[in-house]
Tab-separated table of C-alpha atoms in Angstrom:
chain	number	residue	atom	x	y	z
Q	1107	VAL	CA	185.691	-61.188	129.118
Q	1108	GLN	CA	186.627	-57.299	130.683
Q	1109	LEU	CA	183.865	-55.114	130.133
Q	1110	GLN	CA	184.777	-51.099	129.955
Q	1111	ALA	CA	181.735	-48.498	130.084
Q	1112	SER	CA	182.509	-44.911	129.974
Q	1113	GLY	CA	180.595	-41.723	128.709
Q	1114	GLY	CA	178.195	-41.365	131.123
Q	1115	GLY	CA	176.566	-37.896	133.124
Q	1116	LEU	CA	174.492	-35.331	133.831
Q	1117	VAL	CA	173.085	-33.400	130.476
Q	1118	GLN	CA	169.693	-31.313	129.663
Q	1119	PRO	CA	166.264	-32.886	128.639
Q	1120	GLY	CA	166.533	-32.856	125.046
Q	1121	GLY	CA	170.318	-33.197	125.410
Q	1122	SER	CA	172.355	-35.988	123.870
Q	1123	LEU	CA	175.357	-38.235	125.141
Q	1124	ARG	CA	177.453	-41.305	123.526
Q	1125	LEU	CA	178.372	-44.167	125.599
Q	1126	SER	CA	181.311	-46.532	124.995
Q	1127	CYS	CA	181.804	-49.663	125.519
Q	1128	ALA	CA	185.680	-51.521	125.395
Q	1129	ALA	CA	186.021	-55.381	125.273
Q	1130	SER	CA	188.927	-57.164	125.842
Q	1131	GLY	CA	190.222	-60.410	127.424
Q	1132	SER	CA	189.232	-63.650	126.278
Q	1133	ILE	CA	186.468	-62.597	123.542
Q	1134	PHE	CA	186.810	-65.120	121.064
Q	1135	ARG	CA	183.074	-65.978	120.385
Q	1136	ILE	CA	181.773	-63.177	121.753
Q	1137	ASN	CA	179.050	-62.048	119.290
Q	1138	VAL	CA	176.465	-60.701	121.219
Q	1139	MET	CA	177.233	-56.982	123.202
Q	1140	GLY	CA	174.779	-54.602	123.835
Q	1141	TRP	CA	173.656	-51.796	126.365
Q	1142	TYR	CA	170.927	-52.068	129.635
Q	1143	ARG	CA	169.313	-50.068	132.473
Q	1144	GLN	CA	168.604	-50.169	135.899
Q	1145	ALA	CA	166.727	-46.866	137.053
Q	1146	PRO	CA	166.023	-46.698	140.542
Q	1147	GLY	CA	163.547	-49.270	142.028
Q	1148	LYS	CA	162.640	-50.413	138.697
Q	1149	GLN	CA	164.512	-53.877	137.115
Q	1150	ARG	CA	167.122	-53.783	134.213
Q	1151	GLU	CA	166.080	-53.781	131.107
Q	1152	LEU	CA	167.224	-53.860	127.239
Q	1153	VAL	CA	167.844	-50.302	126.111
Q	1154	ALA	CA	169.793	-51.984	122.283
Q	1155	THR	CA	171.811	-55.314	120.789
Q	1156	PHE	CA	172.569	-56.207	119.108
Q	1157	THR	CA	172.253	-60.041	118.194
Q	1158	THR	CA	174.083	-63.460	117.601
Q	1159	GLY	CA	173.162	-62.807	113.111
Q	1160	GLY	CA	174.298	-59.109	113.858
Q	1161	SER	CA	170.737	-57.566	113.587
Q	1162	THR	CA	170.260	-54.891	116.235
Q	1163	VAL	CA	167.167	-54.578	118.951
Q	1164	TYR	CA	166.204	-51.415	121.247
Q	1165	ALA	CA	162.817	-51.324	123.427
Q	1166	ASP	CA	160.827	-49.306	121.884
Q	1167	SER	CA	160.705	-46.408	124.643
Q	1168	VAL	CA	163.822	-45.295	122.444
Q	1169	LYS	CA	163.870	-45.980	119.720
Q	1170	GLY	CA	164.054	-43.310	116.912
Q	1171	ARG	CA	166.486	-41.692	119.412
Q	1172	PHE	CA	169.665	-44.117	120.506
Q	1173	THR	CA	172.089	-45.914	117.908
Q	1174	ILE	CA	174.099	-48.607	119.106
Q	1175	SER	CA	176.760	-49.636	116.680
Q	1176	ARG	CA	180.165	-50.783	117.026
Q	1177	ASP	CA	183.505	-51.153	115.678
Q	1178	ASN	CA	185.027	-54.703	114.911
Q	1179	ALA	CA	188.663	-53.101	115.259
Q	1180	VAL	CA	189.018	-52.711	118.204
Q	1181	ASN	CA	185.327	-54.250	119.979
Q	1182	THR	CA	183.903	-51.681	121.249
Q	1183	VAL	CA	179.931	-51.114	120.961
Q	1184	TYR	CA	179.013	-47.447	121.268
Q	1185	LEU	CA	175.300	-45.721	122.833
Q	1186	GLN	CA	174.433	-42.798	120.616
Q	1187	MET	CA	171.801	-41.444	123.128
Q	1188	ASN	CA	169.785	-38.498	121.007
Q	1189	SER	CA	166.636	-36.434	122.334
Q	1190	LEU	CA	167.147	-37.312	126.130
Q	1191	THR	CA	164.592	-37.553	129.129
Q	1192	PRO	CA	164.396	-37.726	132.552
Q	1193	GLU	CA	163.040	-41.230	132.468
Q	1194	ASP	CA	167.202	-42.090	130.393
Q	1195	THR	CA	168.156	-41.624	133.885
Q	1196	ALA	CA	169.155	-45.016	135.145
Q	1197	VAL	CA	172.878	-46.890	135.332
Q	1198	TYR	CA	173.621	-48.082	132.072
Q	1199	TYR	CA	174.978	-51.153	131.650
Q	1200	CYS	CA	177.622	-52.809	129.551
Q	1201	ASN	CA	176.617	-56.565	128.056
Q	1202	ALA	CA	178.180	-59.017	126.204
Q	1203	GLU	CA	177.606	-62.995	126.042
Q	1204	LYS	CA	179.443	-65.653	124.285
Q	1205	TRP	CA	178.124	-68.124	121.767
Q	1206	SER	CA	179.086	-70.784	119.491
Q	1207	ASP	CA	176.469	-72.650	116.956
Q	1208	TYR	CA	173.328	-70.922	118.518
Q	1209	VAL	CA	174.949	-72.363	121.321
Q	1210	PHE	CA	174.785	-69.837	124.710
Q	1211	ILE	CA	178.163	-70.326	126.822
Q	1212	ALA	CA	178.312	-66.639	128.642
Q	1213	THR	CA	177.382	-63.739	129.634
Q	1214	TYR	CA	179.601	-61.015	130.839
Q	1215	TRP	CA	178.562	-57.404	132.417
Q	1216	GLY	CA	180.420	-53.762	132.511
Q	1217	GLN	CA	180.362	-51.450	135.746
Q	1218	GLY	CA	177.815	-49.439	134.541
Q	1219	THR	CA	177.683	-45.201	133.638
Q	1220	GLN	CA	175.513	-43.112	135.625
Q	1221	VAL	CA	173.181	-41.316	132.610
Q	1222	THR	CA	171.534	-38.493	135.081
Q	1223	VAL	CA	168.669	-36.548	132.580
Q	1224	SER	CA	167.844	-33.180	134.786
Q	1225	SER	CA	167.161	-29.217	134.431
């Protein structure tokens, strides 16, 4: 499974960005896709994800500002980020997981895309 992330960049506080992550390869049984981020000196943390049941989970710090969505026709998940603050500055990683009958099989990571929020 290959995950190609794009859409990062430099944005001013209060601005918006949209990240995309396209999955390719052996994507059968991929039913969890989401986004994590890692700021300098900090651990990687969950930003938003679809669960195995199709619902969404958000970090408290992004609720009401970020929206995760997906287009199954093109195996792509998106992260719309609004009202960005400098605290959102991080490398954002796309994540995908394979599950079968509620049994975890494998996890995959994209290459990361830098998001910098600064004036």
